[in-house]
Coordinates of C-alpha atoms in Angstrom, one line a residue:
X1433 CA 0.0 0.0 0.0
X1434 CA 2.9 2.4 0.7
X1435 CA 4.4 1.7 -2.3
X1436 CA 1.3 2.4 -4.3
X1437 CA 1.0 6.0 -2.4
X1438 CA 4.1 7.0 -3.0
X1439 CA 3.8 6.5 -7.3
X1440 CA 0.0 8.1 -6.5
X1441 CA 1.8 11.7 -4.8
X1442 CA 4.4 11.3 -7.1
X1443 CA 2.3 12.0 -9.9
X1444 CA -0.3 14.1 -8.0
X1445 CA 2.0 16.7 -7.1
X1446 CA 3.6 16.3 -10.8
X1447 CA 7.0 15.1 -9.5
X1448 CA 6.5 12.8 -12.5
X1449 CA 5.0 13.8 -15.7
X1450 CA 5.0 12.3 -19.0
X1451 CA 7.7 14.0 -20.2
X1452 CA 10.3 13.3 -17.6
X1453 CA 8.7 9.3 -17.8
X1454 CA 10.0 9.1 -21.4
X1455 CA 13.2 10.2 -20.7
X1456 CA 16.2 7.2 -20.4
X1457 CA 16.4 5.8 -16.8
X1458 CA 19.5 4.6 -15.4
X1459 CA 20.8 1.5 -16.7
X1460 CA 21.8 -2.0 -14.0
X1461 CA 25.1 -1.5 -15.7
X1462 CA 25.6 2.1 -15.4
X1463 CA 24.4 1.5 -11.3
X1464 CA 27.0 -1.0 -11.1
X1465 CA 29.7 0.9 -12.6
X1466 CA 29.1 3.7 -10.6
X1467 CA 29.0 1.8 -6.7
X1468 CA 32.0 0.1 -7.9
X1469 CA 33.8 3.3 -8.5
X1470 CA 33.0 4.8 -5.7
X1471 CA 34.0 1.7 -3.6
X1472 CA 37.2 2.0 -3.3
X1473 CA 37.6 5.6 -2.2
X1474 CA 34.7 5.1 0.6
X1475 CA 36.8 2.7 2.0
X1476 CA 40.0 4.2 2.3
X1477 CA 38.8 7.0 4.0
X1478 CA 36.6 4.9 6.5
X1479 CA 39.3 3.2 7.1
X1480 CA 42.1 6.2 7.1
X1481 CA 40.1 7.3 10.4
X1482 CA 41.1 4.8 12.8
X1483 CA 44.9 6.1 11.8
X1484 CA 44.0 8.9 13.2
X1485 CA 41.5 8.6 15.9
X1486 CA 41.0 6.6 18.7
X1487 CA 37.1 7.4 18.6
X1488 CA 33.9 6.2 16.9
X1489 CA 33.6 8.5 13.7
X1490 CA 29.5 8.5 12.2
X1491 CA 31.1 10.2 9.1
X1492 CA 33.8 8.2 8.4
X1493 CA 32.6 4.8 10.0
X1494 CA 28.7 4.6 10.3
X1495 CA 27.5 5.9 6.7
X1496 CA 30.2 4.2 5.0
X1497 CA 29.8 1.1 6.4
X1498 CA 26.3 1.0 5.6
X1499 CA 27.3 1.8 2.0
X1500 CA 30.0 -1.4 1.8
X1501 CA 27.6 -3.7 3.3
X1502 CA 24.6 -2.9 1.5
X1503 CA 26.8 -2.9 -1.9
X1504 CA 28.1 -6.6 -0.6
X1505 CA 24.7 -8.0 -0.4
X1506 CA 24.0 -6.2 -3.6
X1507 CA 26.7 -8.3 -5.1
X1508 CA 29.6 -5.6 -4.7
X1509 CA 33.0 -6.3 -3.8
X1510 CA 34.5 -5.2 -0.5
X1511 CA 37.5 -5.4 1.8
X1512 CA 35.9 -7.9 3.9
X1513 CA 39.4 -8.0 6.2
X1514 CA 38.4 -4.1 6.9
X1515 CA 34.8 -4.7 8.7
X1516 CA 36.1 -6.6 11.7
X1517 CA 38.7 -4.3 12.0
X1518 CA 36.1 -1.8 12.1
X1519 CA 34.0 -3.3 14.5
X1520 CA 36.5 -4.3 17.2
X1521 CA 37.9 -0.7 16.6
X1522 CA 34.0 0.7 17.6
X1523 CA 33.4 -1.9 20.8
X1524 CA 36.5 -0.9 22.4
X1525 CA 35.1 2.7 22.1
X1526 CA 31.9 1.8 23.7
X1527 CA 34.1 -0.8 26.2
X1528 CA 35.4 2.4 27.7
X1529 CA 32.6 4.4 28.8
X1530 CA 31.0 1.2 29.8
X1531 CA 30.8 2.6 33.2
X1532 CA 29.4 6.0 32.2
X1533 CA 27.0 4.7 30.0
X1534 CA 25.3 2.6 32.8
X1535 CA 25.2 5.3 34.9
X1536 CA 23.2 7.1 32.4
X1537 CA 26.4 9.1 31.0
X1538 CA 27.6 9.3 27.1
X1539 CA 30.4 10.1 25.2
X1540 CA 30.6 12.9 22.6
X1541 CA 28.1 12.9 20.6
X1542 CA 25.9 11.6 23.0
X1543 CA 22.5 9.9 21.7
X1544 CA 23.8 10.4 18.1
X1545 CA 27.4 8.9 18.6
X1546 CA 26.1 5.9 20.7
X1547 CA 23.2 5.7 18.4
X1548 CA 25.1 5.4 14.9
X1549 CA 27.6 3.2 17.0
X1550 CA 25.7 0.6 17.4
X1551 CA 23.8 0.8 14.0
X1552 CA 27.5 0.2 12.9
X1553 CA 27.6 -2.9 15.0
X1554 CA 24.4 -4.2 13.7
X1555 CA 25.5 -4.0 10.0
X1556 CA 28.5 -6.0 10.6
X1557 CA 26.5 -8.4 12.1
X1558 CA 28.2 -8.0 16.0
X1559 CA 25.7 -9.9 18.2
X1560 CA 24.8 -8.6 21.7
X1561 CA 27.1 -8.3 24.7
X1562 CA 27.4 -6.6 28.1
X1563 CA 29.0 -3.6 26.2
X1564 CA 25.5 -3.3 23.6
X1565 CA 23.4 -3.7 26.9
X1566 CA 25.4 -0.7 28.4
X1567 CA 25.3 1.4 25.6
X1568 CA 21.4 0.4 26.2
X1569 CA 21.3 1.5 29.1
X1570 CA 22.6 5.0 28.6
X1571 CA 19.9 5.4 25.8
X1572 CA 17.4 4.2 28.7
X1573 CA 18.4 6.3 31.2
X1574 CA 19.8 9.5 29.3
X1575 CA 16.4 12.4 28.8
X1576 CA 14.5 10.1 30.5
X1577 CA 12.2 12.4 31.3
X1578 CA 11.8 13.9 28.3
X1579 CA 9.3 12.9 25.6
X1580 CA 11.7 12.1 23.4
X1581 CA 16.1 12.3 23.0
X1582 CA 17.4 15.4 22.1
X1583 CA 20.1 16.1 19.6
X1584 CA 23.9 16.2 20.2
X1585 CA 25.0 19.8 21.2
X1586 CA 27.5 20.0 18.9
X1587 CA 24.5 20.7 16.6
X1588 CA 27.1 19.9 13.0
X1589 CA 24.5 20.2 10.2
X1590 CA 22.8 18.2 8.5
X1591 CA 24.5 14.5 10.8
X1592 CA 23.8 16.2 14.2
X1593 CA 20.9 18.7 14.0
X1594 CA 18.2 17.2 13.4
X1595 CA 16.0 16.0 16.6
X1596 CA 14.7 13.1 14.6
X1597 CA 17.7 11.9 13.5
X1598 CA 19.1 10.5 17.7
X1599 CA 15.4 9.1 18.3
X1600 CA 15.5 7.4 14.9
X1601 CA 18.9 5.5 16.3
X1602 CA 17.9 5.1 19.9
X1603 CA 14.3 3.7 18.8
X1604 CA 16.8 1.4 16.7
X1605 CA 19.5 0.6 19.1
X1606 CA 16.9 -0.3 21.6
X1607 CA 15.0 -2.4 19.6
X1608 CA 18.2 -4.7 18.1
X1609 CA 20.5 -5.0 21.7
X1610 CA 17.9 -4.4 23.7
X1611 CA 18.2 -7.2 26.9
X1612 CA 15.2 -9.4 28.0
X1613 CA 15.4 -7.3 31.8
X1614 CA 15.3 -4.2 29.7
X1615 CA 11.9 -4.9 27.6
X1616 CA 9.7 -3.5 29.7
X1617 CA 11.1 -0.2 29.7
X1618 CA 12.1 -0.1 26.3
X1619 CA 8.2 -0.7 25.1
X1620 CA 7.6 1.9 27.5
X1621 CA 10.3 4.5 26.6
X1622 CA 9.3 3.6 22.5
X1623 CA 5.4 4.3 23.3
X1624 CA 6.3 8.2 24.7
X1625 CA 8.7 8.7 21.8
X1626 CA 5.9 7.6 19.3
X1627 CA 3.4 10.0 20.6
X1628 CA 6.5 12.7 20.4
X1629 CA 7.1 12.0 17.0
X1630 CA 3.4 11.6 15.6
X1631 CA 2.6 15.2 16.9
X1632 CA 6.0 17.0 16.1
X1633 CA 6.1 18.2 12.3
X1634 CA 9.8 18.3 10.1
X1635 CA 11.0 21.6 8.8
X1636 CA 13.8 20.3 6.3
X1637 CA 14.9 17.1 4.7
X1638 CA 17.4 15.4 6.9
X1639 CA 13.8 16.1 9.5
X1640 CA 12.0 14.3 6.8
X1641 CA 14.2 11.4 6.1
X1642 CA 14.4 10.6 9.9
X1643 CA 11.0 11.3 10.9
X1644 CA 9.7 8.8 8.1
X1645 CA 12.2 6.2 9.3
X1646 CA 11.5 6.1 13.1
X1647 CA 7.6 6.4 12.3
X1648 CA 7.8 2.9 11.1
X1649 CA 10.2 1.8 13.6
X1650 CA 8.0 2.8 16.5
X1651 CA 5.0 1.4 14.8
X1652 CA 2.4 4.3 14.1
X1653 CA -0.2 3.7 11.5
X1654 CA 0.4 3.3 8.0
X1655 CA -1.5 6.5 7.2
X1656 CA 1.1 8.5 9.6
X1657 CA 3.8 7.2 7.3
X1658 CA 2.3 8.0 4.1
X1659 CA 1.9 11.5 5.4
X1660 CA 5.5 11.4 6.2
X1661 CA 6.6 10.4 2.8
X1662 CA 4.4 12.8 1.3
X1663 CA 6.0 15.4 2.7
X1664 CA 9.5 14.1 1.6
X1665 CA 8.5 13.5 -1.6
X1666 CA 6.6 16.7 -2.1
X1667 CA 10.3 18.3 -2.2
X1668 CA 12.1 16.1 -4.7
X1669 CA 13.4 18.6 -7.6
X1670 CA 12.8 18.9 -10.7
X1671 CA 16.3 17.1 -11.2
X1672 CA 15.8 14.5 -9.2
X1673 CA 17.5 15.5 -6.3
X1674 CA 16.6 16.0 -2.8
X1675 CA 18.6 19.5 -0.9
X1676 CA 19.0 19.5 2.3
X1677 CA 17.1 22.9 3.1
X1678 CA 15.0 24.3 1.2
X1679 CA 17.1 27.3 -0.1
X1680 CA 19.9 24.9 -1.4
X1681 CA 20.8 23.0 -4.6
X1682 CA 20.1 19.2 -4.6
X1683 CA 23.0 17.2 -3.1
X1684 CA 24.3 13.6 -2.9
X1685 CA 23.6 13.9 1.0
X1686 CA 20.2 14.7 1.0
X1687 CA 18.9 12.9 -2.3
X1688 CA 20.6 9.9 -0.9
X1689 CA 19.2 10.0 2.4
X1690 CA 15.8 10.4 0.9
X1691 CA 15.8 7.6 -1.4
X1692 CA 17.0 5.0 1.1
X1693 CA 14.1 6.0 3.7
X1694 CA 11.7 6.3 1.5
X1695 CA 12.8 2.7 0.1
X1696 CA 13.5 0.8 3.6
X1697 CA 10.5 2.6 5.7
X1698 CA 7.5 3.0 3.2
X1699 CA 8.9 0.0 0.4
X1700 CA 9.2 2.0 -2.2
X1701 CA 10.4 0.2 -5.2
X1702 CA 13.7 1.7 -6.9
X1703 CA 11.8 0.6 -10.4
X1704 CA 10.1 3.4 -9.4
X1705 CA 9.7 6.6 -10.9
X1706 CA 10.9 8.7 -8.1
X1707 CA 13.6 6.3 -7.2
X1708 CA 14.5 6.1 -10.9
X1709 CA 15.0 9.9 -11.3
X1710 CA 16.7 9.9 -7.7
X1711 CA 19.5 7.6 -9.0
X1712 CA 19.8 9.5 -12.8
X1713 CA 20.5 12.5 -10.1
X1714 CA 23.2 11.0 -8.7
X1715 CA 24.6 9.3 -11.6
X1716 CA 24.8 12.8 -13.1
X1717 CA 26.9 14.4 -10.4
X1718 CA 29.3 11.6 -9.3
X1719 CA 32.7 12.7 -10.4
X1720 CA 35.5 10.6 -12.1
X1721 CA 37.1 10.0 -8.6
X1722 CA 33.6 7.8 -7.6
X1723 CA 33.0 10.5 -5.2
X1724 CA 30.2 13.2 -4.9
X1725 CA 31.6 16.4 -3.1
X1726 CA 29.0 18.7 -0.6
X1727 CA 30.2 21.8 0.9
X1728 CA 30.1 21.4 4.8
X1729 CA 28.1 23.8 6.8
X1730 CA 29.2 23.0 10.1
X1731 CA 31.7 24.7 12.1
X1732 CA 34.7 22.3 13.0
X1733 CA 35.5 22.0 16.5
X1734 CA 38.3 18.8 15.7
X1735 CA 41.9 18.7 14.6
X1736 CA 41.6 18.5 10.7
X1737 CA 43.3 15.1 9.4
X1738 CA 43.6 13.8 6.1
X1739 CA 41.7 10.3 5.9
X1740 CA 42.6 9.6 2.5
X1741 CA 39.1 10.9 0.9
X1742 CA 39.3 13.6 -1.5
X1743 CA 37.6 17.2 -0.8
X1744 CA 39.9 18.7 1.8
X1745 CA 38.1 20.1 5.0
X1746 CA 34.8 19.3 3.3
X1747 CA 35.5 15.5 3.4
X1748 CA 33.3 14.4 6.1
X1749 CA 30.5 15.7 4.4
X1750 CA 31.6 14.5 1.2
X1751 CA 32.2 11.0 2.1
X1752 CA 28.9 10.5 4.5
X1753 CA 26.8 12.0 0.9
X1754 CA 28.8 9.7 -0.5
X1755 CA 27.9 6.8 1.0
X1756 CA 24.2 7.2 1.6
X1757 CA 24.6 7.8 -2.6
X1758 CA 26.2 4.9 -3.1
X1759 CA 24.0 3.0 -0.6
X1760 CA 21.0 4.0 -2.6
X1761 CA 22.4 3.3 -6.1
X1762 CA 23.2 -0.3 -4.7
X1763 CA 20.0 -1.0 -3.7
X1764 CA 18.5 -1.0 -7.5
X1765 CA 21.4 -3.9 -7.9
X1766 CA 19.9 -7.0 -7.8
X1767 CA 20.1 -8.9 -4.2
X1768 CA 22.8 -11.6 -3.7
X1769 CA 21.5 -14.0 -1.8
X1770 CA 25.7 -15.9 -1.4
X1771 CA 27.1 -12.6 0.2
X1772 CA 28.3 -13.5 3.1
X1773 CA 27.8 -12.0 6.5
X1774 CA 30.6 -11.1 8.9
X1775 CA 30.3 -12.4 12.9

C-alpha cells in the first residue's frame, strides 16, 4: 500500500510527468559501474580514520559502512578484512565508557554517537554483549524524562541537527541490543517517543528522512507514514534530487538519504519513478574519482586530518553523501543471496 501512495503523490503533485517518464532511466550497468567506482575511495577514507582517531567516527565509520555492506549483499565487492577491524575498533570505544553509560552518561556525541555506533555494530552483524546492553542502558536512562532524546549539542549540520535523527537510532539501538530485563522499559520508553514523533512536524529534509524512518520503527499507522513520505517527496526537484534545506541545490547527501528512507520505511520500489530519477540525479553528479563532493556547513571543532578521501576540510560531508549515494544506487542492484555475513 505504501508503495502504491508514493507512485500516486508522485504523480499528483507532478514530480513525475509524462515527459520526464520518457526520458532514459538509469541502466543496472551504469548503477554498477558507478558503486564500484565509488568503492574504493569510501573505503580508504573509512578506514584512514582509525589512523588517526581513537574514537567512533558517524562520518567516516557509520554511513560508509552501511554503503560497503549494503553494496556486498548487492553483489559488490569489498575489503571484507576491513569490517572486523572496524568493529572491534568501535566496541573498544563503547568498552570504555562502559561505566558512564550505565550510569546514564555518554560520550561525545551523546545519543547520536552511541546511536550510529551501534547501527554500525548491527550492519557487521556484531551480536549482543554486556558492552551493547550498556550502551542500552545510557539510551534508557539519558532524557529520561523527556518525551523524546534530544540532539547532540554540537548541533554539526545536516548528521547532528536534526531531533529526529538521535530518536530514529535510539528507537533502533533499543530495539536490536535491547536485553530481556530491559523490555519492559524499552516498550515503554518507544510508546512516549511515538506520541513525540506523531505530533511534532519536520522543517527540512534530513527532518523528513528521519521522521519517516522512526515512524515505522515505532509502529504508528500506516497512514502517519504515508503523510511522512508525502512530505519528503513533495520536495524532490525537478532534477531528481533532494537539498537539504529548502534554499539549497540538490545534493548527494540529501537525495541519498531520501531515497533509502523512503525505500527501507515505506517499500518504495527503486523501479520506481521517483527512485529512478533519484539515481539519474546521482549518476549525473558523481565525479570521475567515484565520489560526490558537498560543501560542509558545520563549524569544526576537531583537529583536521587527512583520511585519504578527497575534498579537503569538506571531506566528512563529502564521504557520509557519498555513501548514503552509493547505498542508494546499490539497492536497484539485484540482491545476492551468497554474500556472506561477517560475525
Amino acid at each position: 500500500m505504501l508503495r502504491r501512495f508514493a507512485s500516486v503523490i508522485a504523480f499528483g503533485v507532478g514530480l513525475v510527468n509524462s515527459l520526464a517518464a520518457a526520458e532514459p532511466m538509469p541502466t543496472p550497468k551504469g548503477v554498477r559501474e558507478a558503486v564500484i567506482k565509488a568503492l574504493p575511495l569510501i573505503q580508504k577514507g573509512s578506514t584512514g580514520h582509525m589512523a588517526h582517531r581513537t574514537c567512533f567516527a558517524c562520518h567516516h565509520q557509520a554511513i560508509p559502512i552501511l554503503a560497503t555492506t549494503t553494496a556486498r549483499s548487492h553483489g559488490g565487492r569489498i575489503q571484507e578484512e576491513e569490517l572486523p577491524k572496524h568493529l572491534r575498533f568501535i566496541v573498544d570505544f563503547l568498552d570504555r565508557n562502559r561505566t558512564n553509560y550505565l550510569k546514564g552518561r555518554g560520550q561525545g556525541g551523546q545519543v547520536d554517537t552511541a546511536g550510529y555506533a551501534l547501527w554500525t555494530l548491527e550492519m557487521g552483524g556484531w551480536k549482543p554483549d554486556k558492552t551493547t546492553a550498556a550502551v542500552v542502558e545510557y539510551l534508557l536512562l539519558h532524557n529520561k524524562d523527556l518525551d523524546h532524546w534530544r540532539s547532540a549539542a554540537s548541533t554539526r549540520p545536516p548528521s547532528e541537527a536534526s531531533r529526529f535523527t538521535p530518536n530514529y537510532l535510539a528507537v533502533r539501538a533499543l530495539q536490536t541490543f535491547g536485553t530481556k530485563e530491559q523490555k519492559e522499559r524499552i516498550d515503554k520508553r518507544i510508546r512516549v517517543v511515538r506520541g513525540w514523533l506523531e505530533k511534532t512536524p519536520a522543517k527540512d529534509t534530513e527532518d523528513r528522512v528521519f521522521r519517516m524512518w522512526a515512524l515505522k520503527r515505532v509502529g504508528s499507522d500506516a497512514k502517519r507514514i504515508q503523510e511522512a513520505a508525502q512530505e519528503l517527496i513533495k520536495t524532490q526537484r525537478p532534477d531528481g534530487g533532494w537539498a537539504q534545506m529548502d534554499t539549497l541545490k540538490s545534493d548527494a547527501y540529501a537525495t541519498g538519504t531520501a531515497l533509502v528512507a523512503l525505500h527501507e520505511a515505506t517499500g518504495l520500489a527503486t523501479s520506481d519513478p521517483i527512485y529512478q530519477r533519484g539515481l539519474k540525479h546521482l549518476l549525473a553528479t558523481q565525479r570521475e574519482d567515484g565520489t560526490w563532493y558537498v560543501h560542509s556547513r558545520s563549524k569544526p571543532f576537531q583537529t583536521y586530518f587527512e583520511s585519504g578521501f578527497p575534498h579537503g576540510k569538506d571531506q566528512f560531508i563529502s564521504l557520509a553523501a557519498s555513501s548514503w549515494a552509493t547505498t542508494a544506487l546499490a539497492l536497484a542492484l539485484p540482491a545476492d543471496a551468497t554474500a556472506r555475513k561477517s560475525n
